[in-house]
Amino acid sequence: MSSDSATSLQSSINFEELQLQEIIGGGGFGQVWKATWRGTPVAVKVLTGSAQNAHIPKAVSEEFKAEINLLKGMRHPNICLYMGACLTPPNRAIITELAANGSAWDSLRLPLMPPYRVSCGAARGMAYLHSGNPPVLHRDLKSANLLLDESYTAKVCDFGLSRLKAQARSMTANCGTVQWMAPEVLANRSYDEKADIYSFGIIVWELLTRECPYEGMTAIQCALAVLNRDKRPEIPKWCPPQLHALIKSCIKTEPSERPSFPQIILALDAIE
């Protein structure tokens, strides 16, 4: 097969070739289906709302294509593998590998889910994204966006489609995202890679405690508590000192005081 043919095959998938089986998730972008494509189990993220409009603004359409190209170029053991896309409305969709064990959020309370292994995998995947030129920011890093394969290897997903996701929800929409947002993002200030570091710190807290951050609070209550009272999830006293220090450093208010992902990987390797 020529390289041009291979590129075309990866870029565009005929929606009629997908055998959708069941809904396994969703979010600001639409629904996620378990499906089969040419005999291979896959996950299909069917975009909804304005993303399916045949007459979306040209700038948004170009952004969609640009982010598809971004996904195509990602190759890392801890990044969810992009397999192709359906580009024609009303069936615009993203096709990726299917994670056998769902998301870290789904597995939080399962005894087999290894917190340390998942944390390390997530950090390595994010280090890969941030190493790009320019760095690729996730912008929506949370346990629901960490997929787990059959051996519980973490796969970072949903780091693309930022423009479409931004159109689909407001900053404090009740979609389970605010709890992971850095203060500078909640305050609608400019932000960089360190916003993802904050989100990662919340994820490590989740994996450690197997609890939902800010349980019982609404999205707006959570945002106000973080912004006005500098509130953070309470790290349990039984947490190992090195891990306690790592979480604390990741969720600092001042972005410049948070570590980078290469520094986080070194810290996690030292804990092992």
Short mmCIF file of C-alpha atoms in Angstrom, two decimals:
data_model
loop_
_atom_site.label_atom_id
_atom_site.label_comp_id
_atom_site.label_asym_id
_atom_site.label_seq_id
_atom_site.Cartn_x
_atom_site.Cartn_y
_atom_site.Cartn_z
CA MET A 1 0.00 0.00 0.00
CA SER A 2 1.37 3.44 -0.91
CA SER A 3 1.92 6.03 1.80
CA ASP A 4 -0.81 8.21 0.23
CA SER A 5 -3.27 5.32 0.36
CA ALA A 6 -2.34 4.57 3.95
CA THR A 7 -2.85 8.21 4.92
CA SER A 8 -6.24 8.28 3.22
CA LEU A 9 -7.26 5.05 4.93
CA GLN A 10 -6.34 6.43 8.34
CA SER A 11 -7.96 9.80 7.70
CA SER A 12 -11.45 8.94 6.52
CA ILE A 13 -13.71 6.08 7.59
CA ASN A 14 -17.11 5.36 6.06
CA PHE A 15 -19.66 5.54 8.88
CA GLU A 16 -21.62 2.69 7.28
CA GLU A 17 -18.65 0.37 7.94
CA LEU A 18 -19.08 0.82 11.70
CA GLN A 19 -21.25 -1.66 13.61
CA LEU A 20 -22.35 0.32 16.68
CA GLN A 21 -23.14 -1.96 19.63
CA GLU A 22 -23.70 0.02 22.85
CA ILE A 23 -23.11 3.43 24.40
CA ILE A 24 -20.17 3.24 26.81
CA GLY A 25 -19.63 6.90 27.66
CA GLY A 26 -20.17 10.52 26.79
CA GLY A 27 -19.15 14.08 27.46
CA GLY A 28 -19.27 17.61 26.15
CA PHE A 29 -18.50 16.40 22.61
CA GLY A 30 -21.19 13.69 22.32
CA GLN A 31 -21.59 9.95 22.86
CA VAL A 32 -19.01 7.16 22.86
CA TRP A 33 -20.04 3.83 21.36
CA LYS A 34 -18.47 0.41 21.52
CA ALA A 35 -18.31 -0.73 17.92
CA THR A 36 -16.61 -2.96 15.37
CA TRP A 37 -14.80 -1.69 12.28
CA ARG A 38 -13.57 -4.25 9.73
CA GLY A 39 -13.56 -6.91 12.43
CA THR A 40 -11.68 -4.81 14.98
CA PRO A 41 -13.24 -3.62 18.28
CA VAL A 42 -13.12 0.20 18.39
CA ALA A 43 -14.53 3.16 20.29
CA VAL A 44 -16.57 5.63 18.22
CA LYS A 45 -17.05 9.16 19.54
CA VAL A 46 -20.07 10.51 17.69
CA LEU A 47 -20.03 14.30 17.87
CA THR A 48 -23.32 16.00 18.67
CA GLY A 49 -24.91 19.43 18.55
CA SER A 50 -23.23 22.14 16.49
CA ALA A 51 -20.39 19.79 15.57
CA GLN A 52 -22.78 17.95 13.22
CA ASN A 53 -24.02 21.11 11.54
CA ALA A 54 -23.31 20.98 7.82
CA HIS A 55 -22.78 24.74 7.86
CA ILE A 56 -20.49 25.20 10.85
CA PRO A 57 -18.20 28.25 10.54
CA LYS A 58 -15.20 27.66 8.30
CA ALA A 59 -12.84 28.46 11.18
CA VAL A 60 -14.37 25.70 13.31
CA SER A 61 -14.29 23.26 10.39
CA GLU A 62 -10.61 24.02 9.82
CA GLU A 63 -9.94 23.60 13.55
CA PHE A 64 -11.64 20.19 13.45
CA LYS A 65 -9.45 19.11 10.53
CA ALA A 66 -6.33 20.48 12.21
CA GLU A 67 -7.03 18.56 15.38
CA ILE A 68 -7.70 15.38 13.39
CA ASN A 69 -4.24 15.84 11.87
CA LEU A 70 -2.85 16.30 15.38
CA LEU A 71 -4.45 13.04 16.54
CA LYS A 72 -3.11 11.19 13.48
CA GLY A 73 0.46 12.04 14.42
CA MET A 74 0.33 10.79 18.01
CA ARG A 75 2.22 7.54 18.68
CA HIS A 76 2.94 6.62 22.29
CA PRO A 77 2.09 3.61 24.51
CA ASN A 78 0.21 5.91 26.90
CA ILE A 79 -1.78 7.83 24.27
CA CYS A 80 -5.09 6.43 23.04
CA LEU A 81 -4.53 5.26 19.46
CA TYR A 82 -6.40 7.27 16.82
CA MET A 83 -7.67 5.03 14.01
CA GLY A 84 -9.63 7.38 11.80
CA ALA A 85 -12.56 9.75 11.48
CA CYS A 86 -15.90 10.15 9.78
CA LEU A 87 -15.83 13.69 8.41
CA THR A 88 -19.28 14.09 6.84
CA PRO A 89 -22.30 15.37 8.81
CA PRO A 90 -24.58 14.15 10.33
CA ASN A 91 -22.11 11.39 11.23
CA ARG A 92 -18.95 13.27 12.21
CA ALA A 93 -17.08 10.91 14.52
CA ILE A 94 -13.65 9.99 15.87
CA ILE A 95 -12.60 6.32 15.90
CA THR A 96 -10.00 5.13 18.42
CA GLU A 97 -8.80 1.89 19.97
CA LEU A 98 -11.20 0.33 22.48
CA ALA A 99 -9.98 0.21 26.08
CA ALA A 100 -10.83 -3.17 27.63
CA ASN A 101 -11.13 -1.81 31.18
CA GLY A 102 -12.90 1.46 30.48
CA SER A 103 -11.69 4.63 32.17
CA ALA A 104 -9.85 5.22 35.43
CA TRP A 105 -13.04 6.92 36.65
CA ASP A 106 -15.01 3.73 35.94
CA SER A 107 -12.40 1.61 37.74
CA LEU A 108 -11.74 3.83 40.79
CA ARG A 109 -13.40 1.46 43.24
CA LEU A 110 -12.29 -1.79 41.64
CA PRO A 111 -9.62 -3.67 43.65
CA LEU A 112 -7.61 -4.65 40.56
CA MET A 113 -7.01 -1.05 39.44
CA PRO A 114 -3.32 -0.31 40.27
CA PRO A 115 -3.07 3.40 41.27
CA TYR A 116 0.71 3.66 40.90
CA ARG A 117 0.80 2.04 37.45
CA VAL A 118 -2.03 4.26 36.20
CA SER A 119 -0.38 7.42 37.59
CA CYS A 120 2.94 6.59 35.91
CA GLY A 121 1.30 5.84 32.58
CA ALA A 122 -0.72 9.04 32.66
CA ALA A 123 2.39 11.09 33.48
CA ARG A 124 4.34 9.53 30.60
CA GLY A 125 1.51 10.13 28.14
CA MET A 126 1.18 13.76 29.23
CA ALA A 127 4.96 14.26 29.09
CA TYR A 128 4.77 13.14 25.45
CA LEU A 129 2.01 15.67 24.68
CA HIS A 130 3.86 18.50 26.40
CA SER A 131 7.10 17.66 24.57
CA GLY A 132 5.61 18.76 21.25
CA ASN A 133 6.65 21.96 19.51
CA PRO A 134 4.47 23.73 20.38
CA PRO A 135 3.36 21.71 23.43
CA VAL A 136 -0.04 20.02 23.17
CA LEU A 137 -2.19 21.04 26.13
CA HIS A 138 -4.90 18.61 27.16
CA ARG A 139 -7.24 21.22 28.71
CA ASP A 140 -9.62 18.57 30.06
CA LEU A 141 -7.44 16.08 31.94
CA LYS A 142 -9.47 13.99 34.40
CA SER A 143 -9.86 10.34 35.38
CA ALA A 144 -12.66 9.87 32.84
CA ASN A 145 -10.13 10.77 30.12
CA LEU A 146 -7.64 8.10 31.18
CA LEU A 147 -8.51 4.82 29.50
CA LEU A 148 -7.22 1.47 30.76
CA ASP A 149 -6.35 -1.47 28.51
CA GLU A 150 -6.46 -5.15 29.47
CA SER A 151 -3.27 -4.80 31.55
CA TYR A 152 -4.38 -1.50 33.13
CA THR A 153 -1.95 0.56 31.08
CA ALA A 154 -3.20 4.16 31.10
CA LYS A 155 -4.05 5.77 27.76
CA VAL A 156 -4.62 9.53 27.69
CA CYS A 157 -7.58 10.43 25.47
CA ASP A 158 -9.75 13.41 24.46
CA PHE A 159 -6.90 15.90 24.26
CA GLY A 160 -8.13 17.03 20.84
CA LEU A 161 -11.38 18.69 19.78
CA SER A 162 -10.82 21.59 22.15
CA ARG A 163 -12.72 24.09 19.99
CA LEU A 164 -15.72 21.78 19.60
CA LYS A 165 -15.78 20.94 23.31
CA ALA A 166 -15.57 24.62 24.21
CA GLN A 167 -18.62 25.27 22.04
CA ALA A 168 -20.54 22.46 23.70
CA ARG A 169 -20.34 23.62 27.31
CA SER A 170 -19.75 26.58 29.58
CA MET A 171 -16.84 26.76 32.02
CA THR A 172 -18.93 25.73 35.02
CA ALA A 173 -21.27 23.32 33.26
CA ASN A 174 -22.25 20.38 35.44
CA CYS A 175 -20.32 17.84 33.39
CA GLY A 176 -17.80 16.64 35.95
CA THR A 177 -14.91 18.77 34.75
CA VAL A 178 -14.68 21.75 37.12
CA GLN A 179 -13.27 19.59 39.94
CA TRP A 180 -10.09 19.03 37.91
CA MET A 181 -9.66 22.60 36.63
CA ALA A 182 -6.71 24.71 37.76
CA PRO A 183 -7.54 28.02 39.48
CA GLU A 184 -6.21 30.06 36.56
CA VAL A 185 -8.55 28.19 34.19
CA LEU A 186 -11.54 28.68 36.50
CA ALA A 187 -10.70 32.39 36.71
CA ASN A 188 -10.63 32.60 32.90
CA ARG A 189 -7.02 33.78 32.94
CA SER A 190 -4.35 32.77 30.45
CA TYR A 191 -2.81 29.39 31.18
CA ASP A 192 -0.17 26.98 29.92
CA GLU A 193 0.96 23.37 30.46
CA LYS A 194 0.93 23.85 34.22
CA ALA A 195 -2.89 23.75 34.15
CA ASP A 196 -2.60 20.09 33.10
CA ILE A 197 -0.19 19.50 36.00
CA TYR A 198 -2.85 20.70 38.45
CA SER A 199 -5.42 18.34 36.90
CA PHE A 200 -2.94 15.48 37.17
CA GLY A 201 -2.49 16.19 40.89
CA ILE A 202 -6.23 15.85 41.40
CA ILE A 203 -6.17 12.56 39.48
CA VAL A 204 -3.39 11.14 41.67
CA TRP A 205 -5.48 12.12 44.72
CA GLU A 206 -8.43 10.25 43.16
CA LEU A 207 -6.38 7.14 42.46
CA LEU A 208 -4.99 7.21 46.00
CA THR A 209 -8.28 7.73 47.84
CA ARG A 210 -10.59 6.14 45.24
CA GLU A 211 -13.02 8.98 45.89
CA CYS A 212 -14.55 11.76 43.80
CA PRO A 213 -12.97 15.18 44.45
CA TYR A 214 -15.29 17.64 46.23
CA GLU A 215 -17.99 15.00 46.70
CA GLY A 216 -21.40 16.55 47.36
CA MET A 217 -20.54 19.99 45.97
CA THR A 218 -22.04 21.44 42.80
CA ALA A 219 -19.74 22.63 40.03
CA ILE A 220 -20.28 26.27 40.97
CA GLN A 221 -19.71 25.59 44.69
CA CYS A 222 -16.49 23.79 43.81
CA ALA A 223 -15.24 26.59 41.55
CA LEU A 224 -15.97 29.29 44.15
CA ALA A 225 -14.31 27.27 46.93
CA VAL A 226 -11.14 26.80 44.87
CA LEU A 227 -11.03 30.44 43.75
CA ASN A 228 -12.14 32.21 46.92
CA ARG A 229 -10.95 29.88 49.69
CA ASP A 230 -8.04 28.12 47.97
CA LYS A 231 -9.78 24.83 48.76
CA ARG A 232 -8.21 21.52 47.72
CA PRO A 233 -9.11 17.86 48.33
CA GLU A 234 -7.78 16.74 51.70
CA ILE A 235 -4.82 14.39 51.36
CA PRO A 236 -5.24 11.53 53.88
CA LYS A 237 -2.74 11.24 56.73
CA TRP A 238 -1.85 7.69 55.70
CA CYS A 239 -0.58 8.88 52.30
CA PRO A 240 3.15 8.08 51.87
CA PRO A 241 5.20 11.28 52.46
CA GLN A 242 6.76 11.36 48.97
CA LEU A 243 3.38 10.96 47.28
CA HIS A 244 1.86 13.56 49.63
CA ALA A 245 4.58 16.03 48.59
CA LEU A 246 4.03 15.27 44.90
CA ILE A 247 0.28 15.87 45.06
CA LYS A 248 0.77 19.09 47.03
CA SER A 249 3.29 20.40 44.50
CA CYS A 250 0.98 19.65 41.56
CA ILE A 251 -2.02 21.50 43.01
CA LYS A 252 -0.24 24.67 44.11
CA THR A 253 -2.06 27.90 43.33
CA GLU A 254 0.90 29.48 41.54
CA PRO A 255 1.41 27.65 38.21
CA SER A 256 5.15 28.34 38.10
CA GLU A 257 5.59 26.44 41.38
CA ARG A 258 4.13 23.22 39.96
CA PRO A 259 6.53 20.57 38.57
CA SER A 260 6.77 19.50 34.94
CA PHE A 261 5.77 16.00 33.83
CA PRO A 262 9.42 14.87 33.45
CA GLN A 263 9.95 15.96 37.07
CA ILE A 264 6.78 14.11 38.10
CA ILE A 265 8.01 10.93 36.38
CA LEU A 266 11.31 11.14 38.27
CA ALA A 267 9.41 11.58 41.54
CA LEU A 268 7.14 8.60 40.82
CA ASP A 269 10.12 6.43 39.85
CA ALA A 270 11.75 7.32 43.19
CA ILE A 271 8.61 6.24 45.08
CA GLU A 272 8.46 2.80 43.43
#
